[in-house]
PDB file of C-alpha atoms in Angstrom:
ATOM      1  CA  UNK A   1       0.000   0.000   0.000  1.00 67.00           C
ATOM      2  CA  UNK A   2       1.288   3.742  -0.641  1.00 77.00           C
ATOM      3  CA  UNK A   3       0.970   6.335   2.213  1.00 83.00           C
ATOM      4  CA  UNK A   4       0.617   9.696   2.065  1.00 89.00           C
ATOM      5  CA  UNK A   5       3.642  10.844   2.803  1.00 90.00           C
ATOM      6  CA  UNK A   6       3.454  12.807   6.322  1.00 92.00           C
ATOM      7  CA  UNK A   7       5.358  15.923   7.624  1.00 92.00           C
ATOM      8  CA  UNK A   8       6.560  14.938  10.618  1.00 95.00           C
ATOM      9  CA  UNK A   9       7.843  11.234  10.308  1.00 95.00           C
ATOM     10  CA  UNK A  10       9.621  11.283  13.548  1.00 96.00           C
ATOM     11  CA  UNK A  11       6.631  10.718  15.512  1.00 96.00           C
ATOM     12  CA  UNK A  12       3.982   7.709  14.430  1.00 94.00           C
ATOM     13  CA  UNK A  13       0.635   8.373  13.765  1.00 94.00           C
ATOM     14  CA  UNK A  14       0.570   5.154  16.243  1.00 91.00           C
ATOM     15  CA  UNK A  15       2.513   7.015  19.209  1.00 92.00           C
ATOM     16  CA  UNK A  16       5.911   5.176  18.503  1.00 91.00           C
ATOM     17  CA  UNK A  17       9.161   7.770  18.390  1.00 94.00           C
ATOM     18  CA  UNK A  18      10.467   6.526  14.990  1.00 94.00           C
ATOM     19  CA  UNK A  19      13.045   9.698  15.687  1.00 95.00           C
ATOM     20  CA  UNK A  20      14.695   7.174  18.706  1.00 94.00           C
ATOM     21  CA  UNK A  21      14.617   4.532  16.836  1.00 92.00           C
ATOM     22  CA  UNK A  22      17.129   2.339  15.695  1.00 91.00           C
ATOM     23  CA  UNK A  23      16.503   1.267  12.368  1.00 90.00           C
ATOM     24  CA  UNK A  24      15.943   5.245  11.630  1.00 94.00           C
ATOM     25  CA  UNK A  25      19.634   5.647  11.680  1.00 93.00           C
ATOM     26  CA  UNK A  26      20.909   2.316  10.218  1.00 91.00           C
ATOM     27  CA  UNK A  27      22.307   2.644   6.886  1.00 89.00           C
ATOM     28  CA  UNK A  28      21.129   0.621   4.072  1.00 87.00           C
ATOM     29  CA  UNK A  29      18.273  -1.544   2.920  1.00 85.00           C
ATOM     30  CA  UNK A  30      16.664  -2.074   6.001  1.00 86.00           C
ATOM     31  CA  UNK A  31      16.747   1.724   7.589  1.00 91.00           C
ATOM     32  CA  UNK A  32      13.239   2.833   8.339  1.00 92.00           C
ATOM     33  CA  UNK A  33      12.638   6.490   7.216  1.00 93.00           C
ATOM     34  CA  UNK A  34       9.439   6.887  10.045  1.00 93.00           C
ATOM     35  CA  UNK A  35       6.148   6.644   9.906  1.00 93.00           C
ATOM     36  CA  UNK A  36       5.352   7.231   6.310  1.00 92.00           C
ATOM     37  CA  UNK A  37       8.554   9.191   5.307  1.00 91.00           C
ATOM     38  CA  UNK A  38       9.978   9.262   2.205  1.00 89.00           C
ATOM     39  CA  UNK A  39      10.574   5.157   0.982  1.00 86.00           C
ATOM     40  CA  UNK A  40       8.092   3.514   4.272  1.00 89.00           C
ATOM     41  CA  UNK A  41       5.772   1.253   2.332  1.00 86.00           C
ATOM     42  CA  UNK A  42       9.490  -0.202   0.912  1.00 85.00           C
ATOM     43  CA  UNK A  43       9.997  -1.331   4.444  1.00 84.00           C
ATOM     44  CA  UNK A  44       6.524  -1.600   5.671  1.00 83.00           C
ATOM     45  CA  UNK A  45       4.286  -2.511   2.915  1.00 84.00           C
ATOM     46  CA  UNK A  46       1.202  -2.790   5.066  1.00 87.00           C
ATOM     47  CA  UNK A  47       0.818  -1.107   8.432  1.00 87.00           C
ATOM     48  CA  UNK A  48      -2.783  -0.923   9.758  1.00 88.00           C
ATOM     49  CA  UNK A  49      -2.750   1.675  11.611  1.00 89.00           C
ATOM     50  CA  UNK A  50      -1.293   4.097   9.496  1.00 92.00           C
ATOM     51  CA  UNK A  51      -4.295   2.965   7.278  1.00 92.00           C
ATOM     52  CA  UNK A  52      -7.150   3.552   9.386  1.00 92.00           C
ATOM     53  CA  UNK A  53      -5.406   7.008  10.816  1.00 93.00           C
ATOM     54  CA  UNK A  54      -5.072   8.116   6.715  1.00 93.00           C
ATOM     55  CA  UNK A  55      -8.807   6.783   5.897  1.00 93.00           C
ATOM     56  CA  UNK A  56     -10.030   8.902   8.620  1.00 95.00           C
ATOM     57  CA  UNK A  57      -7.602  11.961   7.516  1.00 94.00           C
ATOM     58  CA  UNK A  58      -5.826  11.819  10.720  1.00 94.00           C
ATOM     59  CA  UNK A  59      -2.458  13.074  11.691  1.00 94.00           C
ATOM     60  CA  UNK A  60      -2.138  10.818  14.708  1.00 95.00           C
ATOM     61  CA  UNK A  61      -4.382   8.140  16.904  1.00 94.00           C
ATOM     62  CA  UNK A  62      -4.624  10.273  20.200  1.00 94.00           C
ATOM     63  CA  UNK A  63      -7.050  12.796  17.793  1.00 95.00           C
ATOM     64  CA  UNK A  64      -9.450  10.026  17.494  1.00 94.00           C
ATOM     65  CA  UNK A  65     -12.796   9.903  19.434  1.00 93.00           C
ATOM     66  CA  UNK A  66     -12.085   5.904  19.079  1.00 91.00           C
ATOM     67  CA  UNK A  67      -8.305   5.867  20.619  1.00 88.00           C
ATOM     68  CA  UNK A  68      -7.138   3.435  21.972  1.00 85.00           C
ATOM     69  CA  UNK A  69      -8.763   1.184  19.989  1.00 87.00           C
ATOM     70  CA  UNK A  70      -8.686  -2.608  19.613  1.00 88.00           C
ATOM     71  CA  UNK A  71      -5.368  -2.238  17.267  1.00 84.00           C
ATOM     72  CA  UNK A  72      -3.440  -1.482  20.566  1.00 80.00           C
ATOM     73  CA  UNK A  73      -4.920  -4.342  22.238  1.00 77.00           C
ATOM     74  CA  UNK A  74      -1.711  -5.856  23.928  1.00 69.00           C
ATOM     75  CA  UNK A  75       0.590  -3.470  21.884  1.00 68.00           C
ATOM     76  CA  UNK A  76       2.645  -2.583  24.380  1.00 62.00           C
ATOM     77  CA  UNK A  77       3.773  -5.899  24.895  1.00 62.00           C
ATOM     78  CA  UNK A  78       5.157  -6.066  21.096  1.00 61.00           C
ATOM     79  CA  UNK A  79       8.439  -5.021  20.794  1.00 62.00           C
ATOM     80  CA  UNK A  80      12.017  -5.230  21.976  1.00 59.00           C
ATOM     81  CA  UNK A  81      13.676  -2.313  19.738  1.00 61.00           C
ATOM     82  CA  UNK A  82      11.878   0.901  19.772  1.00 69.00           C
ATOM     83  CA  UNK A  83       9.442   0.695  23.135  1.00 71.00           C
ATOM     84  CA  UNK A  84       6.372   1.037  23.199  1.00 76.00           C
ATOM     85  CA  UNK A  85       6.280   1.089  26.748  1.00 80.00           C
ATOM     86  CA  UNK A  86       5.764   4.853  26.376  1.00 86.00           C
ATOM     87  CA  UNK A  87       3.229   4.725  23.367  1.00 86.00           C
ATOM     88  CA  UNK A  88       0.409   6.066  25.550  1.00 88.00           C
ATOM     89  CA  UNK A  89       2.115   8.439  27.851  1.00 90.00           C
ATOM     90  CA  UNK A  90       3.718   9.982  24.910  1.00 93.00           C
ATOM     91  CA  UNK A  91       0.131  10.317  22.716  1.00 92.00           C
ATOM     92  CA  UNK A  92      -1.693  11.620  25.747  1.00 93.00           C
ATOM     93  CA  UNK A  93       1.462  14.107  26.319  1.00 95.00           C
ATOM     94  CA  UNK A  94       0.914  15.830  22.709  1.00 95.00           C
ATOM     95  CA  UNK A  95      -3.023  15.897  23.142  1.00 94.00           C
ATOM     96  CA  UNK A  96      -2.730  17.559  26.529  1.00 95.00           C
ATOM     97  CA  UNK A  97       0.442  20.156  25.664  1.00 96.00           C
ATOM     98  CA  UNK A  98      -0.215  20.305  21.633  1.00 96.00           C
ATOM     99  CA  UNK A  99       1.614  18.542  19.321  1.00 96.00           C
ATOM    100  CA  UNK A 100       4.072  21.339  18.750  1.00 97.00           C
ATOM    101  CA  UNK A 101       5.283  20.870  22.065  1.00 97.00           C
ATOM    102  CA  UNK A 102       5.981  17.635  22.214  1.00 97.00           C
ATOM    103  CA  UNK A 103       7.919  17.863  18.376  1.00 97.00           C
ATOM    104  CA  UNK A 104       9.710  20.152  20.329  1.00 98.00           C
ATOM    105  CA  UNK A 105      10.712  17.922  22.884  1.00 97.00           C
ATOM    106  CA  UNK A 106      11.110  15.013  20.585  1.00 97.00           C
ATOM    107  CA  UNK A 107      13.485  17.025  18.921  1.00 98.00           C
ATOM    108  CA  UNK A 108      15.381  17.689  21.636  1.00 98.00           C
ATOM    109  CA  UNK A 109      15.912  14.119  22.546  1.00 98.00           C
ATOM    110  CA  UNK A 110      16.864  13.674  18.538  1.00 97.00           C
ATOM    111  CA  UNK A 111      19.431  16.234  18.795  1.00 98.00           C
ATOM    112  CA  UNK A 112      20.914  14.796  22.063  1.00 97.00           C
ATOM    113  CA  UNK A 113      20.841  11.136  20.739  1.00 97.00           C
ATOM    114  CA  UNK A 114      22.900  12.098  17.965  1.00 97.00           C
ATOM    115  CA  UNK A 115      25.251  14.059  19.994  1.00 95.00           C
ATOM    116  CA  UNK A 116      25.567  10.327  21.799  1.00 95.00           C
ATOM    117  CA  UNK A 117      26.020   8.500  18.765  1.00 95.00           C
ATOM    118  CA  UNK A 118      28.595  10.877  17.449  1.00 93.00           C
ATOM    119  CA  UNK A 119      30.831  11.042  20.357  1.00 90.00           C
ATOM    120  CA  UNK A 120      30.090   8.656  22.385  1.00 91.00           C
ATOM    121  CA  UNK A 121      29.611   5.336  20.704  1.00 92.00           C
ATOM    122  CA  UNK A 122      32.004   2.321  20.414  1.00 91.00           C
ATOM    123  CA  UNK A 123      30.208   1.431  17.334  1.00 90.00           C
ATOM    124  CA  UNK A 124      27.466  -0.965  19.686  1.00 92.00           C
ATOM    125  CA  UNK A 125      25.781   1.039  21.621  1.00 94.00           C
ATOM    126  CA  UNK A 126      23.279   2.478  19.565  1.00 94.00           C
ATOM    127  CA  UNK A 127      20.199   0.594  20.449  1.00 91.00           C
ATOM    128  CA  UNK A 128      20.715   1.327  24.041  1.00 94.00           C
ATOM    129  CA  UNK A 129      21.247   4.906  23.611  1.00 96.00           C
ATOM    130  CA  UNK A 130      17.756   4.805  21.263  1.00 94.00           C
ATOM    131  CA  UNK A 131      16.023   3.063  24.407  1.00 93.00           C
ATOM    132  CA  UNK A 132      17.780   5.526  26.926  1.00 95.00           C
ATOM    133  CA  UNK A 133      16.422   8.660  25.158  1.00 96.00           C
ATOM    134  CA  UNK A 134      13.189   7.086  24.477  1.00 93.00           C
ATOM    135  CA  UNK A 135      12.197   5.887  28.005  1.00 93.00           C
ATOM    136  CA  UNK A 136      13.779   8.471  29.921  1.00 95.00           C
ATOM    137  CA  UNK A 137      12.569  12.318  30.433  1.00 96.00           C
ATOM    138  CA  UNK A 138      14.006  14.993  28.586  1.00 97.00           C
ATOM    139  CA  UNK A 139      14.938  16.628  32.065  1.00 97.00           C
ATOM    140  CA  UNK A 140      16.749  13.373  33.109  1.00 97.00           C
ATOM    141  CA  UNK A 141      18.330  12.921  29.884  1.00 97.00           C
ATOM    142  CA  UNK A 142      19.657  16.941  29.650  1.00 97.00           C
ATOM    143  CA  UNK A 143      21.184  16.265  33.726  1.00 96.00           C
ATOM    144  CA  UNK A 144      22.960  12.714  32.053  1.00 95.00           C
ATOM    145  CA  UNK A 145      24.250  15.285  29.204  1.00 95.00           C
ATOM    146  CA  UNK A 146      26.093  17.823  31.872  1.00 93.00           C
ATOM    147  CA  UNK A 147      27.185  14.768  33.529  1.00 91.00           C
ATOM    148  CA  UNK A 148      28.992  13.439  30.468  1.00 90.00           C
ATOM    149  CA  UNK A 149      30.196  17.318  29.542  1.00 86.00           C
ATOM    150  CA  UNK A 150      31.836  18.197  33.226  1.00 85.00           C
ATOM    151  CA  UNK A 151      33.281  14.718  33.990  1.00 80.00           C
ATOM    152  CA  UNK A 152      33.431  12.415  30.731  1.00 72.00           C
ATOM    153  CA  UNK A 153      35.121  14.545  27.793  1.00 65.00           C
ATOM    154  CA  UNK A 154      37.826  14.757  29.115  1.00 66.00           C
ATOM    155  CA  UNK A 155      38.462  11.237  28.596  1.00 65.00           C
ATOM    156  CA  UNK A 156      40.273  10.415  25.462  1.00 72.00           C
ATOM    157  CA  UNK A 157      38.977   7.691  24.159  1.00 77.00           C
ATOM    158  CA  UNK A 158      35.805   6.572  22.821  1.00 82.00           C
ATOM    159  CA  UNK A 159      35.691   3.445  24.493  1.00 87.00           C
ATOM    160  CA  UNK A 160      36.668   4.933  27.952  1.00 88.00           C
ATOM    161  CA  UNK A 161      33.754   7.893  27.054  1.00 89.00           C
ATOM    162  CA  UNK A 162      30.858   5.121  25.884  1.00 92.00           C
ATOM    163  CA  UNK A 163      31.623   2.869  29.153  1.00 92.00           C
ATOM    164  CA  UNK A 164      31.699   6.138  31.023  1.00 90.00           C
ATOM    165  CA  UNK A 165      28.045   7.527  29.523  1.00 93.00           C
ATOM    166  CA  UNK A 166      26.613   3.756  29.405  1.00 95.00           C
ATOM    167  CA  UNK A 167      26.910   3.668  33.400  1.00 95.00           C
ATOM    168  CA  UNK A 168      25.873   7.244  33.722  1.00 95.00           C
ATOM    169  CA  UNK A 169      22.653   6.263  31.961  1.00 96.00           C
ATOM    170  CA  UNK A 170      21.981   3.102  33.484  1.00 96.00           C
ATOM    171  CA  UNK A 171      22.229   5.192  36.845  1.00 96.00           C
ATOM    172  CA  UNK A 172      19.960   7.471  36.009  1.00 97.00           C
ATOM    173  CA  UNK A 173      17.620   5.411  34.834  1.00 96.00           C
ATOM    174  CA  UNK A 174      17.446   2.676  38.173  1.00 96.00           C
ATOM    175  CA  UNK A 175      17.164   5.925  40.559  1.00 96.00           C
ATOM    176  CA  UNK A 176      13.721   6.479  38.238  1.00 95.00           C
ATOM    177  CA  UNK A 177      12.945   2.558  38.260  1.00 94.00           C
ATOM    178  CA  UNK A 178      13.483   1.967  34.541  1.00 91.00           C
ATOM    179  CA  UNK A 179      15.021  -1.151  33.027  1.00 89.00           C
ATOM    180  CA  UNK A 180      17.089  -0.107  30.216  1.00 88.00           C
ATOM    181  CA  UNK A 181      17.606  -3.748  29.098  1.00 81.00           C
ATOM    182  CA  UNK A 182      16.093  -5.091  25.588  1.00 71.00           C
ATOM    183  CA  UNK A 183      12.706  -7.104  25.773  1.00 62.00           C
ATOM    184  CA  UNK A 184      12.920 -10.396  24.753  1.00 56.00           C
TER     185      UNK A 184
END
C-alpha cells in the first residue's frame, strides 16, 4: 500500500518515536525512514494503523474519538527495539500540551541522541542509547548530558567515554525505576 507521505515522520501516527529509533539511523536496505517518510511502504508494505489514521484523515491516533482502539490491544507488549512502553504516555502528552510541544521535545531528545552517537559510541551502543532517550525524560536525559560534559570529555577515548556515559545512563535510569535492558 502507498501512504501519504506525512510531515513529521519522527513521531507515528501510532505514538511510537520513529526519531529514537534504531533502524531510523541504520544505513542501508533495512533503515526505516518513520512513519510514512519518504521510501516507508518499501519497508513496511502494510501497516494498519497508518491505514485507518489516513482513511479517517488523521495526523495521529490520540485525535481520534475511538483511541485506543482494539489495534493497541496488547501493543505494548510487542516489541524489543523501539518501546512502546511509552506509546500512551507519549500520545496523551501531545493531546494535553499540543503537538508542537511535544515535536519540540522530541526534537530535543533527537538532537541529544545524535550528539551520543557521534561522540560517544564504540560502534554498539546504539540501540541502548535509542532506548535511553526514548524511556527516559528529557529533564533526566539533559542532567545525564552535563554529567557526560563536566566529567566524561575529558576522557580520550571513545571506548573509555561510551563505558563512562553507558553507566551514567543506566544510573539514572534505576534511581527512576526503569530497566534499560532489551525485551525479549
Amino acid at each position: 500500500m502507498e501512504y501519504k507521505k506525512r510531515d513529521y515522520p519522527q513521531f507515528a501516527a501510532c505514538g511510537l518515536n520513529c526519531g529514537l529509533c534504531p533502524r531510523y539511523y541504520t544505513v542501508g536496505s533495512t533503515r526505516c525512514p518513520g512513519c510514512a517518510g519518504e521510501g516507508f511502504s518499501e519497508v513496511h508494505p502494510s501497516c494498519g494503523i497508518l491505514s485507518c489514521s489516513q482513511r479517517k484523515e488523521l495526523d495521529y491516533c490520540f485525535e481520534c474519538e475511538e483511541f485506543p482502539c482494539k489495534k493497541f490491544d496488547k501493543w505494548g507488549d510487542a516489541d524489543s527495539f523501539i518501546t512502546h512502553k511509552n506509546y500512551l504516555s507519549d500520545m496523551e502528552k501531545a493531546r494535553k500540551n499540543g503537538i508542537d510541544a511535544y515535536k519540540t521535545e522530541l526534537n530535543a531528545k533527537i538532537k541529544v541522541l545524535k550528539k551520543l552517537l557521534a561522540d560517544y559510541n564504540d560502534g554498539r551502543q546504539k540501540s541502548f542509547y535509542c532506548l535511553a532517550i526514548n524511556l527516559l525524560e528529557l529533564e533526566d536525559i539533559l542532567a545525564v548530558m552535563e554529567q557526560l560534559v563536566n566529567d566524561v570529555d575529558l576522557l580520550g577515548a571513545t571506548k573509555e567515554k561510551t563505558s563512562a556515559a553507558v553507566a551514567i545512563f543506566n544510573k539514572k535510569a534505576d534511581e527512576k525505576g526503569i530497566s534499560l535492558k532489551m525485551r525479549k
